[in-house]
Amino acid sequence: MVPSDVALFAPSPVLTVTVEEQGGSPDIHVHAGGQGVWQARMLVTLGASVTMCCVLAGETGTVLRHLIEDEGVAVKAVEGAGRNGAYIHDRRGGERVEVAEAPSDPLTRHDLDELYGLTLSTGLDAGAVLLSGPSDHPAAADAVPADTYRRLAADLRAVGKPVIADLAGERLAAVLESGLTVVKVSHEELLDDGRADGDDQDALIAAMHDLHDHGAEYVIVTRAHEPLLVLADGIVRVVRMPQLQSADTHGAGDSLTAGVTATLARGGDIEDAVRLGAAAGMLNVTRHGLGTGDVEAVLKLRELVEVDRLEPGAGTAPQAQVTPRDLAERAHGS
């Protein structure tokens, strides 16, 4: 197999069935889903070659393999003993309504060992490695131990591979311990993890410096409809973009991560990576399909993304004139 631009660790993709309305009749869509799948979909849209490393099991796993490969993603899969998860959503009323959901079965120790080896082997040949989480269903919370992420990040960084992580909670803490190239996290996740003591800009900047100090070379924080924040080379950048009409905000963050990863896998710098990622996320919200878009539209939107350096003390009281580093030190001392 020809080496891919991106090796994607996506432990347990899920089968999705979505009911839409077309001409007054139900319109049923069957796709592969989950964070890793949505990231892979946008990576392919942006012209990157992707190999997904995952566990596929049962009837749902058989269907998932065909669906993922049909989207132009190479699949290296462990044939698991259980089944992959699935859900049915009804969106005929305009909002997603869950009809039924069956979580993936827990991965066995054998499954995890095999998956680790597949990912490490694939990552050694790839331009970059993207670590995504398992299903966010509560039953899948312990599907992949945080230490698996730590070891993968450590081993891949040891051989010089760029590692990008879109994780939170224990898994984020684990990869930080190993060190990695990029962490992408939402402000909600920083609050939930207790890494930020508020959602104001100063508190988030302090949390970003803390993430950097604990192992992330670059930090990207999404803030819903507010501009992105990026910490790179000790400088915080504010990333602004036009607010387009939203059809579905799900998957926008994954499209952002995909754009960043695609650029870094080809040797681009972090600012170019963030511009492309922001444009991909911007387009994704205008569509119902998660992780979807048109590459020509993304490239045009990229030209509208503004990246400004945040001057020291910006956003704070004028008399304080504290720098982002001061805020991080205060957070450590509190």
PDB file of C-alpha atoms in Angstrom, residues 169 172-174 176 185 189-197 203 206-208 210-211 214 331:
ATOM      1  CA  GLY A 169     -10.430  14.738  29.498  1.00  0.00           C
ATOM      2  CA  LEU A 172      -5.921  14.896  26.473  1.00  0.00           C
ATOM      3  CA  ALA A 173      -3.947  14.706  29.717  1.00  0.00           C
ATOM      4  CA  ALA A 174      -2.320  11.488  28.511  1.00  0.00           C
ATOM      5  CA  LEU A 176       0.186  16.016  26.788  1.00  0.00           C
ATOM      6  CA  VAL A 185      -9.878  21.644  22.028  1.00  0.00           C
ATOM      7  CA  GLU A 189     -13.998  21.063  27.000  1.00  0.00           C
ATOM      8  CA  LEU A 190     -11.477  23.289  28.782  1.00  0.00           C
ATOM      9  CA  LEU A 191     -14.198  24.316  31.236  1.00  0.00           C
ATOM     10  CA  ASP A 192     -15.436  20.750  31.730  1.00  0.00           C
ATOM     11  CA  ASP A 193     -11.877  19.544  32.369  1.00  0.00           C
ATOM     12  CA  GLY A 194     -11.241  22.322  34.878  1.00  0.00           C
ATOM     13  CA  ARG A 195      -8.389  23.669  32.746  1.00  0.00           C
ATOM     14  CA  ALA A 196      -9.996  27.116  32.414  1.00  0.00           C
ATOM     15  CA  ASP A 197     -11.717  29.012  35.217  1.00  0.00           C
ATOM     16  CA  ALA A 203      -8.982  32.694  31.121  1.00  0.00           C
ATOM     17  CA  ALA A 206      -4.068  31.221  30.434  1.00  0.00           C
ATOM     18  CA  ALA A 207      -5.343  27.670  29.822  1.00  0.00           C
ATOM     19  CA  MET A 208      -3.663  27.606  26.404  1.00  0.00           C
ATOM     20  CA  ASP A 210      -0.810  25.818  30.476  1.00  0.00           C
ATOM     21  CA  LEU A 211      -1.449  23.242  27.725  1.00  0.00           C
ATOM     22  CA  HIS A 214       2.483  20.595  29.652  1.00  0.00           C
ATOM     23  CA  ALA A 331      -3.294  30.067  36.981  1.00  0.00           C
TER      24      ALA A 331
END
